[in-house]
Amino acid sequence: MNTYCTRADVESVWSPAAVLAAADDDNNSSLSPAEEALIEHAIERGAGQLNAVLEQRYSLSALATNAWCRDANAVFAAYFLAARKTDEALPTGLANLFAWYCETLTDIGRGRLKVPEAAETHDHLPSVSNFRST
């Protein structure tokens, strides 16, 4: 799967302590390989949300180093990590960022916006073809 961010990127959106707390299921202040995998899974899940929309208009490999995709992937991953351990409201700042990126992604999918600094590789404009019978 094409992902765009790292754990450090997720920690830049949400604090390292919050990321640790969200994945530290045994509450020992360190992460086992299985708990580390929870962070990777959240990153992959966030990328999956992005890729489902972006692959319609862009080559995913061309977006691999795109800053908007990195930041969106990090926000999505942080949101998914935050949501896994609580039934309470998520941190307001994170929830607002998540909502903004979701809205922006929807607008990109509908063709209202483009991914910043990325060239579209799939043309979805209407076209006309002339067929000739012989």
PDB file of C-alpha atoms in Angstrom:
ATOM      1  CA  MET A   1       0.000   0.000   0.000  1.00  0.00           C
ATOM      2  CA  ASN A   2       1.168   3.500  -0.837  1.00  0.00           C
ATOM      3  CA  THR A   3       1.457   5.462   2.446  1.00  0.00           C
ATOM      4  CA  TYR A   4       2.622   9.053   2.764  1.00  0.00           C
ATOM      5  CA  CYS A   5       3.734   9.569   6.353  1.00  0.00           C
ATOM      6  CA  THR A   6       5.762   8.109   9.183  1.00  0.00           C
ATOM      7  CA  ARG A   7       5.185   7.798  12.904  1.00  0.00           C
ATOM      8  CA  ALA A   8       7.156  11.036  13.350  1.00  0.00           C
ATOM      9  CA  ASP A   9       4.674  12.801  11.063  1.00  0.00           C
ATOM     10  CA  VAL A  10       1.763  11.477  13.143  1.00  0.00           C
ATOM     11  CA  GLU A  11       3.533  12.693  16.283  1.00  0.00           C
ATOM     12  CA  SER A  12       3.905  16.149  14.723  1.00  0.00           C
ATOM     13  CA  VAL A  13       0.114  16.351  14.368  1.00  0.00           C
ATOM     14  CA  TRP A  14      -0.681  14.785  17.718  1.00  0.00           C
ATOM     15  CA  SER A  15       1.854  14.717  20.543  1.00  0.00           C
ATOM     16  CA  PRO A  16       4.309  11.816  20.886  1.00  0.00           C
ATOM     17  CA  ALA A  17       2.866  11.143  24.355  1.00  0.00           C
ATOM     18  CA  ALA A  18      -0.668  10.943  22.934  1.00  0.00           C
ATOM     19  CA  VAL A  19       0.431   8.581  20.146  1.00  0.00           C
ATOM     20  CA  LEU A  20       2.191   6.401  22.732  1.00  0.00           C
ATOM     21  CA  ALA A  21      -0.857   6.375  25.004  1.00  0.00           C
ATOM     22  CA  ALA A  22      -3.168   5.474  22.119  1.00  0.00           C
ATOM     23  CA  ALA A  23      -1.088   2.453  21.113  1.00  0.00           C
ATOM     24  CA  ASP A  24       0.219   1.342  24.547  1.00  0.00           C
ATOM     25  CA  ASP A  25      -2.457  -1.215  25.380  1.00  0.00           C
ATOM     26  CA  ASP A  26      -0.601  -2.694  28.357  1.00  0.00           C
ATOM     27  CA  ASN A  27       0.186   0.771  29.796  1.00  0.00           C
ATOM     28  CA  ASN A  28       3.872   0.057  30.366  1.00  0.00           C
ATOM     29  CA  SER A  29       5.071   3.273  28.641  1.00  0.00           C
ATOM     30  CA  SER A  30       6.772   1.383  25.826  1.00  0.00           C
ATOM     31  CA  LEU A  31       5.496  -0.238  22.680  1.00  0.00           C
ATOM     32  CA  SER A  32       5.720  -3.919  21.869  1.00  0.00           C
ATOM     33  CA  PRO A  33       5.973  -4.947  18.207  1.00  0.00           C
ATOM     34  CA  ALA A  34       2.220  -5.575  18.203  1.00  0.00           C
ATOM     35  CA  GLU A  35       1.567  -2.102  19.587  1.00  0.00           C
ATOM     36  CA  GLU A  36       3.967  -0.556  17.042  1.00  0.00           C
ATOM     37  CA  ALA A  37       1.907  -2.352  14.404  1.00  0.00           C
ATOM     38  CA  LEU A  38      -1.182  -0.465  15.610  1.00  0.00           C
ATOM     39  CA  ILE A  39       0.482   2.795  14.568  1.00  0.00           C
ATOM     40  CA  GLU A  40       1.482   1.340  11.200  1.00  0.00           C
ATOM     41  CA  HIS A  41      -2.063   0.065  10.716  1.00  0.00           C
ATOM     42  CA  ALA A  42      -3.485   3.528  11.468  1.00  0.00           C
ATOM     43  CA  ILE A  43      -1.090   5.018   8.890  1.00  0.00           C
ATOM     44  CA  GLU A  44      -2.132   2.403   6.327  1.00  0.00           C
ATOM     45  CA  ARG A  45      -5.805   2.954   7.112  1.00  0.00           C
ATOM     46  CA  GLY A  46      -5.388   6.701   6.621  1.00  0.00           C
ATOM     47  CA  ALA A  47      -3.560   6.159   3.346  1.00  0.00           C
ATOM     48  CA  GLY A  48      -6.322   3.836   2.221  1.00  0.00           C
ATOM     49  CA  GLN A  49      -8.855   6.613   2.750  1.00  0.00           C
ATOM     50  CA  LEU A  50      -6.726   8.969   0.672  1.00  0.00           C
ATOM     51  CA  ASN A  51      -5.908   6.450  -2.047  1.00  0.00           C
ATOM     52  CA  ALA A  52      -9.544   5.478  -2.581  1.00  0.00           C
ATOM     53  CA  VAL A  53     -10.211   9.023  -3.779  1.00  0.00           C
ATOM     54  CA  LEU A  54      -6.865  10.143  -5.174  1.00  0.00           C
ATOM     55  CA  GLU A  55      -6.232   7.154  -7.453  1.00  0.00           C
ATOM     56  CA  GLN A  56      -9.154   8.302  -9.605  1.00  0.00           C
ATOM     57  CA  ARG A  57      -7.260  11.425 -10.707  1.00  0.00           C
ATOM     58  CA  TYR A  58      -3.615  10.902  -9.800  1.00  0.00           C
ATOM     59  CA  SER A  59      -0.855   8.388 -10.090  1.00  0.00           C
ATOM     60  CA  LEU A  60      -0.311   7.346  -6.475  1.00  0.00           C
ATOM     61  CA  SER A  61       3.406   6.892  -7.032  1.00  0.00           C
ATOM     62  CA  ALA A  62       3.604  10.528  -8.177  1.00  0.00           C
ATOM     63  CA  LEU A  63       2.073  11.596  -4.847  1.00  0.00           C
ATOM     64  CA  ALA A  64       4.566   9.635  -2.727  1.00  0.00           C
ATOM     65  CA  THR A  65       6.436  12.758  -1.571  1.00  0.00           C
ATOM     66  CA  ASN A  66       3.558  15.248  -1.710  1.00  0.00           C
ATOM     67  CA  ALA A  67       3.384  17.397   1.440  1.00  0.00           C
ATOM     68  CA  TRP A  68      -0.433  17.652   1.432  1.00  0.00           C
ATOM     69  CA  CYS A  69      -0.744  13.866   1.223  1.00  0.00           C
ATOM     70  CA  ARG A  70       1.812  13.453   4.029  1.00  0.00           C
ATOM     71  CA  ASP A  71      -0.045  15.846   6.300  1.00  0.00           C
ATOM     72  CA  ALA A  72      -3.472  14.397   5.475  1.00  0.00           C
ATOM     73  CA  ASN A  73      -2.212  10.854   6.064  1.00  0.00           C
ATOM     74  CA  ALA A  74      -0.744  11.911   9.429  1.00  0.00           C
ATOM     75  CA  VAL A  75      -4.005  13.561  10.523  1.00  0.00           C
ATOM     76  CA  PHE A  76      -6.057  10.553   9.452  1.00  0.00           C
ATOM     77  CA  ALA A  77      -3.706   8.173  11.280  1.00  0.00           C
ATOM     78  CA  ALA A  78      -3.750  10.279  14.459  1.00  0.00           C
ATOM     79  CA  TYR A  79      -7.541  10.434  14.316  1.00  0.00           C
ATOM     80  CA  PHE A  80      -7.840   6.666  13.928  1.00  0.00           C
ATOM     81  CA  LEU A  81      -5.427   6.118  16.819  1.00  0.00           C
ATOM     82  CA  ALA A  82      -7.328   8.571  19.018  1.00  0.00           C
ATOM     83  CA  ALA A  83     -10.651   6.931  18.220  1.00  0.00           C
ATOM     84  CA  ARG A  84      -9.525   3.397  19.096  1.00  0.00           C
ATOM     85  CA  LYS A  85      -9.447   3.917  22.872  1.00  0.00           C
ATOM     86  CA  THR A  86     -12.221   6.319  23.679  1.00  0.00           C
ATOM     87  CA  ASP A  87     -15.961   6.727  23.497  1.00  0.00           C
ATOM     88  CA  GLU A  88     -15.583  10.354  24.501  1.00  0.00           C
ATOM     89  CA  ALA A  89     -15.160  13.294  22.163  1.00  0.00           C
ATOM     90  CA  LEU A  90     -11.801  13.359  20.452  1.00  0.00           C
ATOM     91  CA  PRO A  91      -9.459  16.320  20.974  1.00  0.00           C
ATOM     92  CA  THR A  92     -11.080  19.326  19.310  1.00  0.00           C
ATOM     93  CA  GLY A  93      -8.027  20.376  17.306  1.00  0.00           C
ATOM     94  CA  LEU A  94      -7.541  16.884  15.917  1.00  0.00           C
ATOM     95  CA  ALA A  95     -11.246  16.470  15.163  1.00  0.00           C
ATOM     96  CA  ASN A  96     -11.282  19.822  13.345  1.00  0.00           C
ATOM     97  CA  LEU A  97      -8.207  18.921  11.279  1.00  0.00           C
ATOM     98  CA  PHE A  98      -9.715  15.558  10.406  1.00  0.00           C
ATOM     99  CA  ALA A  99     -12.986  17.193   9.315  1.00  0.00           C
ATOM    100  CA  TRP A 100     -11.104  19.752   7.192  1.00  0.00           C
ATOM    101  CA  TYR A 101      -9.010  17.095   5.442  1.00  0.00           C
ATOM    102  CA  CYS A 102     -12.112  14.940   4.865  1.00  0.00           C
ATOM    103  CA  GLU A 103     -13.940  17.889   3.315  1.00  0.00           C
ATOM    104  CA  THR A 104     -10.937  18.794   1.183  1.00  0.00           C
ATOM    105  CA  LEU A 105     -10.527  15.188   0.059  1.00  0.00           C
ATOM    106  CA  THR A 106     -14.203  15.065  -0.901  1.00  0.00           C
ATOM    107  CA  ASP A 107     -13.758  18.256  -2.937  1.00  0.00           C
ATOM    108  CA  ILE A 108     -10.705  16.752  -4.645  1.00  0.00           C
ATOM    109  CA  GLY A 109     -12.704  13.639  -5.482  1.00  0.00           C
ATOM    110  CA  ARG A 110     -15.486  15.764  -6.972  1.00  0.00           C
ATOM    111  CA  GLY A 111     -13.017  17.773  -9.046  1.00  0.00           C
ATOM    112  CA  ARG A 112     -13.590  21.045  -7.169  1.00  0.00           C
ATOM    113  CA  LEU A 113     -10.028  21.129  -5.826  1.00  0.00           C
ATOM    114  CA  LYS A 114      -6.695  19.618  -6.746  1.00  0.00           C
ATOM    115  CA  VAL A 115      -3.963  18.157  -4.582  1.00  0.00           C
ATOM    116  CA  PRO A 116      -1.533  21.053  -4.085  1.00  0.00           C
ATOM    117  CA  GLU A 117       1.632  20.802  -6.163  1.00  0.00           C
ATOM    118  CA  ALA A 118       0.478  17.635  -7.932  1.00  0.00           C
ATOM    119  CA  ALA A 119      -0.263  17.094 -11.595  1.00  0.00           C
ATOM    120  CA  GLU A 120      -3.364  15.132 -12.445  1.00  0.00           C
ATOM    121  CA  THR A 121      -2.509  12.049 -14.419  1.00  0.00           C
ATOM    122  CA  HIS A 122      -6.005  10.844 -15.222  1.00  0.00           C
ATOM    123  CA  ASP A 123      -8.050  13.121 -17.466  1.00  0.00           C
ATOM    124  CA  HIS A 124     -11.754  13.071 -16.623  1.00  0.00           C
ATOM    125  CA  LEU A 125     -12.883  15.817 -18.950  1.00  0.00           C
ATOM    126  CA  PRO A 126     -15.550  14.941 -21.472  1.00  0.00           C
ATOM    127  CA  SER A 127     -14.243  14.176 -24.915  1.00  0.00           C
ATOM    128  CA  VAL A 128     -15.644  13.547 -28.363  1.00  0.00           C
ATOM    129  CA  SER A 129     -14.697  10.688 -30.599  1.00  0.00           C
ATOM    130  CA  ASN A 130     -15.526  10.540 -34.271  1.00  0.00           C
ATOM    131  CA  PHE A 131     -16.139   7.083 -35.594  1.00  0.00           C
ATOM    132  CA  ARG A 132     -15.942   6.382 -39.282  1.00  0.00           C
ATOM    133  CA  SER A 133     -17.470   3.371 -40.808  1.00  0.00           C
ATOM    134  CA  THR A 134     -15.678   1.826 -43.736  1.00  0.00           C
TER     135      THR A 134
END
